[in-house]
CSV table of C-alpha atoms in Angstrom, one decimal:
chain,number,residue,atom,x,y,z
A,173,UNK,CA,85.1,69.6,86.1
A,174,UNK,CA,88.0,71.6,84.6
A,175,UNK,CA,88.2,74.0,81.7
A,176,UNK,CA,90.8,74.6,79.3
A,177,UNK,CA,94.5,74.7,80.5
A,178,UNK,CA,96.7,77.6,80.4
A,179,UNK,CA,100.4,77.5,80.5
A,180,UNK,CA,102.9,79.6,82.2
A,181,UNK,CA,105.1,82.0,80.1
A,182,UNK,CA,108.8,82.9,79.8
A,183,UNK,CA,109.9,86.3,78.7
A,184,UNK,CA,113.2,85.7,77.2
A,185,UNK,CA,114.0,89.0,76.2
A,186,UNK,CA,112.4,92.4,76.8
A,187,UNK,CA,111.9,92.9,80.6
A,188,UNK,CA,111.5,96.5,81.3
A,189,UNK,CA,112.6,97.4,77.8
A,190,UNK,CA,109.3,96.8,76.2
A,191,UNK,CA,107.9,99.7,78.3
A,192,UNK,CA,110.4,101.7,76.5
A,193,UNK,CA,109.7,100.2,72.9
A,194,UNK,CA,112.4,97.5,72.9
A,195,UNK,CA,111.8,94.3,71.3
A,196,UNK,CA,110.5,91.4,73.3
A,197,UNK,CA,110.5,87.5,72.8
A,198,UNK,CA,108.2,85.3,74.8
A,199,UNK,CA,107.2,81.7,74.8
A,200,UNK,CA,104.7,79.4,76.8
A,201,UNK,CA,106.1,77.0,79.3
A,202,UNK,CA,104.1,73.9,79.7
A,203,UNK,CA,105.8,72.6,82.8
A,204,UNK,CA,103.5,75.0,84.8
A,205,UNK,CA,99.8,75.4,84.1
A,206,UNK,CA,96.5,76.2,85.5
A,207,UNK,CA,92.7,75.7,84.8
A,208,UNK,CA,89.4,76.9,86.3
A,209,UNK,CA,87.6,74.1,88.1
A,210,UNK,CA,84.9,73.6,90.8
A,211,UNK,CA,85.2,72.1,94.3
A,212,UNK,CA,83.7,71.8,97.6
A,213,UNK,CA,86.4,74.2,98.8
A,214,UNK,CA,87.5,71.9,101.7
A,215,UNK,CA,91.1,72.4,100.8
A,216,UNK,CA,92.6,75.5,102.0
A,217,UNK,CA,94.3,76.5,98.8
A,218,UNK,CA,91.0,76.0,96.9
A,219,UNK,CA,89.2,78.2,99.6
A,220,UNK,CA,91.8,80.8,99.4
A,221,UNK,CA,91.7,80.8,95.5
A,222,UNK,CA,87.9,81.1,95.4
A,223,UNK,CA,88.0,84.2,98.0
A,224,UNK,CA,90.6,85.7,95.5
A,225,UNK,CA,88.4,85.3,92.6
A,226,UNK,CA,85.6,86.8,94.4
A,227,UNK,CA,87.5,90.0,95.1
A,228,UNK,CA,88.7,90.1,91.4
A,229,UNK,CA,85.2,89.7,90.2
A,230,UNK,CA,84.3,93.1,92.1
A,231,UNK,CA,87.0,94.6,90.1
A,232,UNK,CA,86.0,93.1,86.9
A,233,UNK,CA,82.4,94.5,87.3
A,234,UNK,CA,83.7,98.1,87.6
A,235,UNK,CA,86.4,97.8,84.7
A,236,UNK,CA,85.8,99.6,81.4
A,237,UNK,CA,86.9,97.6,78.5
A,238,UNK,CA,85.9,97.9,74.9
A,239,UNK,CA,82.4,96.4,73.9
A,240,UNK,CA,83.7,93.3,72.2
A,241,UNK,CA,85.8,92.4,75.2
A,242,UNK,CA,82.9,92.4,77.8
A,243,UNK,CA,82.9,89.6,80.4
A,244,UNK,CA,79.9,87.8,81.8
A,245,UNK,CA,80.5,88.8,85.4
A,246,UNK,CA,77.0,87.7,86.5
A,247,UNK,CA,77.9,84.1,85.5
A,248,UNK,CA,81.3,84.5,87.1
A,249,UNK,CA,79.9,85.5,90.4
A,250,UNK,CA,77.3,82.7,90.4
A,251,UNK,CA,80.2,80.2,89.6
A,252,UNK,CA,82.3,81.5,92.5
A,253,UNK,CA,79.4,80.9,94.8
A,254,UNK,CA,79.4,77.4,93.4
A,255,UNK,CA,83.0,76.8,94.3
A,256,UNK,CA,85.0,78.0,91.3
A,257,UNK,CA,88.7,78.1,91.9
A,258,UNK,CA,91.8,78.3,89.8
A,259,UNK,CA,93.7,75.0,89.9
A,260,UNK,CA,97.3,76.0,89.3
A,261,UNK,CA,100.9,74.9,89.9
A,262,UNK,CA,102.3,78.2,88.5
A,263,UNK,CA,104.3,79.6,91.3
A,264,UNK,CA,103.3,83.1,92.3
A,265,UNK,CA,105.9,85.9,92.3
A,266,UNK,CA,108.4,83.8,90.2
A,267,UNK,CA,108.0,85.7,86.8
A,268,UNK,CA,106.4,83.0,84.8
A,269,UNK,CA,102.9,84.4,84.4
A,270,UNK,CA,100.7,83.1,87.4
A,271,UNK,CA,98.2,86.2,87.1
A,272,UNK,CA,98.5,86.0,83.2
A,273,UNK,CA,97.4,82.4,83.1
A,274,UNK,CA,94.5,83.4,85.4
A,275,UNK,CA,93.4,86.3,83.3
A,276,UNK,CA,93.5,84.2,80.2
A,277,UNK,CA,91.4,81.5,81.8
A,278,UNK,CA,88.8,84.0,83.0
A,279,UNK,CA,88.7,85.6,79.4
A,280,UNK,CA,88.3,82.3,77.8
A,281,UNK,CA,85.4,81.1,80.0
A,282,UNK,CA,83.6,84.4,80.4
A,283,UNK,CA,84.0,86.6,77.3
A,284,UNK,CA,80.8,87.2,75.6
A,285,UNK,CA,82.7,87.5,72.1
A,286,UNK,CA,85.8,85.3,72.7
A,287,UNK,CA,88.4,85.7,70.1
A,288,UNK,CA,89.8,82.5,68.4
A,289,UNK,CA,93.5,82.5,69.0
A,290,UNK,CA,94.1,80.4,65.9
A,291,UNK,CA,92.7,83.1,63.5
A,292,UNK,CA,93.9,86.5,64.8
A,293,UNK,CA,95.2,89.4,62.8
A,294,UNK,CA,98.1,91.5,64.1
A,295,UNK,CA,95.4,94.2,64.8
A,296,UNK,CA,93.3,91.9,66.7
A,297,UNK,CA,96.4,90.7,68.7
A,298,UNK,CA,97.1,94.3,69.6
A,299,UNK,CA,93.5,94.9,70.8
A,300,UNK,CA,93.7,91.6,72.9
A,301,UNK,CA,96.9,92.8,74.4
A,302,UNK,CA,95.5,96.2,75.3
A,303,UNK,CA,92.4,94.7,77.1
A,304,UNK,CA,94.2,92.0,78.7
A,305,UNK,CA,96.5,94.6,80.1
A,306,UNK,CA,93.4,96.3,81.8
A,307,UNK,CA,92.3,92.9,83.2
A,308,UNK,CA,95.8,92.2,84.6
A,309,UNK,CA,96.2,95.7,86.2
A,310,UNK,CA,94.3,94.4,89.3
A,311,UNK,CA,97.3,92.3,90.2
A,312,UNK,CA,100.3,94.7,89.3
A,313,UNK,CA,98.8,98.2,89.1
A,314,UNK,CA,99.9,98.4,85.5
A,315,UNK,CA,100.4,95.8,82.9
A,316,UNK,CA,101.4,95.6,79.3
A,317,UNK,CA,99.0,92.7,78.5
A,318,UNK,CA,101.7,90.5,77.2
A,319,UNK,CA,101.7,87.9,79.9
A,320,UNK,CA,97.9,87.1,79.5
A,321,UNK,CA,98.2,87.3,75.7
A,322,UNK,CA,100.8,84.6,75.3
A,323,UNK,CA,99.0,82.4,78.1
A,324,UNK,CA,95.9,82.8,75.9
A,325,UNK,CA,97.7,82.2,72.5
A,326,UNK,CA,100.0,79.5,73.7
A,327,UNK,CA,102.5,80.5,71.0
A,328,UNK,CA,105.7,82.2,70.9
A,329,UNK,CA,105.4,85.8,70.4
A,330,UNK,CA,107.5,88.5,69.0
A,331,UNK,CA,107.1,92.0,70.4
A,332,UNK,CA,108.5,94.2,67.8
A,333,UNK,CA,107.4,97.5,69.5
A,334,UNK,CA,104.5,98.9,71.6
A,335,UNK,CA,102.5,99.0,68.5
A,336,UNK,CA,103.3,95.4,66.9
A,337,UNK,CA,102.9,92.0,68.4
A,338,UNK,CA,102.9,89.0,66.1
A,339,UNK,CA,103.3,85.2,66.2
A,340,UNK,CA,106.8,84.0,65.5
A,341,UNK,CA,108.5,80.7,64.7
A,342,UNK,CA,110.9,79.7,67.1
A,343,UNK,CA,113.9,77.5,66.2
A,344,UNK,CA,113.3,73.9,66.8
A,345,UNK,CA,114.9,72.5,69.8
A,346,UNK,CA,118.1,70.3,69.2
A,347,UNK,CA,120.0,68.0,71.7
A,348,UNK,CA,123.0,70.3,71.7
A,349,UNK,CA,125.3,71.5,74.4
A,350,UNK,CA,123.6,74.8,74.7
A,351,UNK,CA,120.7,75.5,76.9
A,352,UNK,CA,118.3,78.2,78.2
A,353,UNK,CA,117.4,77.5,81.9
A,354,UNK,CA,115.7,78.8,85.1
A,355,UNK,CA,117.5,79.2,88.2
A,356,UNK,CA,115.3,79.3,91.4
A,357,UNK,CA,116.5,82.3,93.6
A,358,UNK,CA,114.8,80.9,96.7
A,359,UNK,CA,112.8,84.0,97.2
A,360,UNK,CA,109.4,85.4,96.0
A,361,UNK,CA,109.4,88.6,93.9
A,362,UNK,CA,106.7,91.2,93.8
A,363,UNK,CA,106.1,93.1,90.4
A,364,UNK,CA,104.7,96.3,91.6
A,365,UNK,CA,107.7,97.4,93.7
A,366,UNK,CA,110.1,96.5,91.0
A,367,UNK,CA,108.4,98.5,88.4
A,368,UNK,CA,108.2,101.5,90.8
A,369,UNK,CA,112.0,101.1,91.1
A,370,UNK,CA,112.5,101.1,87.4
A,371,UNK,CA,110.3,104.3,86.8
A,372,UNK,CA,112.2,106.1,89.6
A,373,UNK,CA,115.4,105.2,87.7
A,374,UNK,CA,113.8,106.4,84.4
A,375,UNK,CA,113.6,110.0,85.9
A,376,UNK,CA,117.4,110.1,85.5
A,377,UNK,CA,118.6,111.4,82.3
A,378,UNK,CA,121.7,109.1,82.4
A,379,UNK,CA,119.8,106.0,83.1
A,380,UNK,CA,117.3,106.8,80.2
A,381,UNK,CA,120.2,107.3,77.9
A,382,UNK,CA,122.0,104.0,78.7
A,383,UNK,CA,118.9,102.2,78.6
A,384,UNK,CA,118.1,103.4,75.1
A,385,UNK,CA,121.6,103.3,73.7
A,386,UNK,CA,122.9,100.0,75.4
A,387,UNK,CA,120.1,97.9,76.9
A,388,UNK,CA,117.7,98.1,74.2
A,389,UNK,CA,120.5,97.7,71.5
A,390,UNK,CA,121.8,94.5,73.1
A,391,UNK,CA,118.4,93.1,73.8
A,392,UNK,CA,117.1,93.5,70.2
A,393,UNK,CA,120.4,92.1,68.9
A,394,UNK,CA,120.0,89.0,71.0
A,395,UNK,CA,116.5,88.4,69.7
A,396,UNK,CA,117.4,88.9,66.0
A,397,UNK,CA,120.5,86.6,66.2
A,398,UNK,CA,118.6,83.9,68.3
A,399,UNK,CA,115.9,83.8,65.8
A,400,UNK,CA,118.4,83.5,63.0
A,401,UNK,CA,120.2,80.8,64.9
A,402,UNK,CA,123.4,82.9,64.7
A,403,UNK,CA,124.9,82.0,68.0
A,404,UNK,CA,128.3,83.5,68.3
A,405,UNK,CA,126.7,87.1,68.1
A,406,UNK,CA,123.9,85.8,70.3
A,407,UNK,CA,126.1,85.0,73.1
A,408,UNK,CA,128.3,88.0,72.6
A,409,UNK,CA,125.4,90.4,73.0
A,410,UNK,CA,124.1,88.3,75.8
A,411,UNK,CA,127.2,88.9,77.8
A,412,UNK,CA,126.9,92.6,77.3
A,413,UNK,CA,123.3,92.4,78.3
A,414,UNK,CA,124.1,90.5,81.5
A,415,UNK,CA,126.8,93.0,82.4
A,416,UNK,CA,124.6,95.9,81.8
A,417,UNK,CA,121.9,94.5,84.0
A,418,UNK,CA,124.4,93.6,86.8
A,419,UNK,CA,125.3,97.3,86.8
A,420,UNK,CA,121.9,99.0,86.3
A,421,UNK,CA,119.3,96.5,87.4
A,422,UNK,CA,120.9,95.6,90.9
A,423,UNK,CA,117.9,96.4,92.9
A,424,UNK,CA,116.0,93.8,90.7
A,425,UNK,CA,118.6,91.0,91.3
A,426,UNK,CA,118.0,88.9,94.4
A,427,UNK,CA,120.8,89.1,96.7
A,428,UNK,CA,121.3,85.2,96.6
A,429,UNK,CA,122.1,85.5,93.0
A,430,UNK,CA,124.8,88.4,93.0
A,431,UNK,CA,127.7,86.1,93.3
A,432,UNK,CA,126.8,83.6,90.7
A,433,UNK,CA,125.5,86.4,88.2
A,434,UNK,CA,129.1,87.9,88.4
A,435,UNK,CA,130.8,84.6,88.2
A,436,UNK,CA,129.0,83.8,85.0
A,437,UNK,CA,130.1,87.0,83.4
A,438,UNK,CA,133.8,86.5,84.6
A,439,UNK,CA,133.9,82.8,83.6
A,440,UNK,CA,131.9,83.1,80.3
A,441,UNK,CA,130.5,79.6,81.5
A,442,UNK,CA,126.9,81.1,81.4
A,443,UNK,CA,125.2,84.4,81.5
A,444,UNK,CA,122.2,85.5,83.7
A,445,UNK,CA,119.4,87.9,83.1
A,446,UNK,CA,116.2,88.8,84.8
A,447,UNK,CA,113.1,86.6,84.1
A,448,UNK,CA,110.2,89.2,84.1
A,449,UNK,CA,110.4,92.0,86.8
A,450,UNK,CA,112.9,90.4,89.0
A,451,UNK,CA,113.3,91.0,92.8
A,452,UNK,CA,112.9,87.2,93.5
A,453,UNK,CA,111.7,84.1,91.8
A,454,UNK,CA,113.3,82.7,88.7
A,455,UNK,CA,116.3,84.1,87.0
A,456,UNK,CA,117.1,83.1,83.4
A,457,UNK,CA,120.4,81.4,82.5
A,458,UNK,CA,122.0,80.9,79.1
A,459,UNK,CA,125.1,78.5,78.6
A,460,UNK,CA,126.9,77.5,75.5
A,461,UNK,CA,127.9,74.2,77.6
A,462,UNK,CA,125.0,73.4,80.0
A,463,UNK,CA,126.9,70.6,81.7
A,464,UNK,CA,129.8,73.1,82.6
A,465,UNK,CA,127.3,75.6,83.9
A,466,UNK,CA,125.5,73.0,85.8
A,467,UNK,CA,128.5,72.0,87.8
A,468,UNK,CA,129.1,75.8,88.6
A,469,UNK,CA,125.5,76.1,89.7
A,470,UNK,CA,125.1,73.0,91.6
A,471,UNK,CA,124.1,74.7,94.6
A,472,UNK,CA,120.8,76.0,93.0
A,473,UNK,CA,117.7,74.2,91.7
A,474,UNK,CA,117.4,74.7,87.9
A,475,UNK,CA,115.1,73.9,85.2
A,476,UNK,CA,116.1,73.6,81.5
A,477,UNK,CA,113.5,75.1,79.3
A,478,UNK,CA,115.1,75.0,75.9
A,479,UNK,CA,118.2,73.0,74.3
A,480,UNK,CA,120.0,74.0,71.3
């Protein structure tokens, strides 16, 4: 028996910037998914997941959330004893929302007053985001709540700022030459250490200044032009964003990616950016001519997520 499926997520724009009130654009990615289910736990992965859920349930028991967000932790514990596990192919440490999908699945199954994702106001979205952040803090130490929110909503979301999240219409896919794709860095990333590096950088006035005046400016311009399907300024700002990240987010870029990141900037064949917090996992790629980019990146495993 399995419950509802929850897809992975891709944060196209807004990594780290949303902490400082930049815009963000995120979408579900149905290639990876997970669902709660039951088994006799003979499989090692299922046994490990069940044990992980047990530890998580202790955290949830003592978690303070708003009254209309309370979870039935008693039923959760009983289900764990009966073989509950999270059946998922979402890779952990790859920046595509493995913990977000789990949090969404737990909320969907065990919330006393579950919100209907198809009938939510902007205020209710913000309330969900805040409480999802508390539930996901177990995994990362701190969480914006965005990952579980998009996994639960299963819709593209535009993060306008810290106080405004709303559903957004994403331009329909076309079989054009351009593409957004994932590159496998070949290593697993850990969110908490990367966020710690970011906050250490934020103690420096020069970094805070360039983040606000350059990174956030390029990030927001990319989102605005992408949603308008105005692609010349989109790729122009995307290059600036990639250059900025190569200079200022170097600790978050896996070493296996340094060379191809710089090659993309120099050749203009593609541009790379972080997918989530970085440190490993997936890297996001954008190309006006994907076939050309694919040839230059033939040594890396890639997955196309959007054509235009």
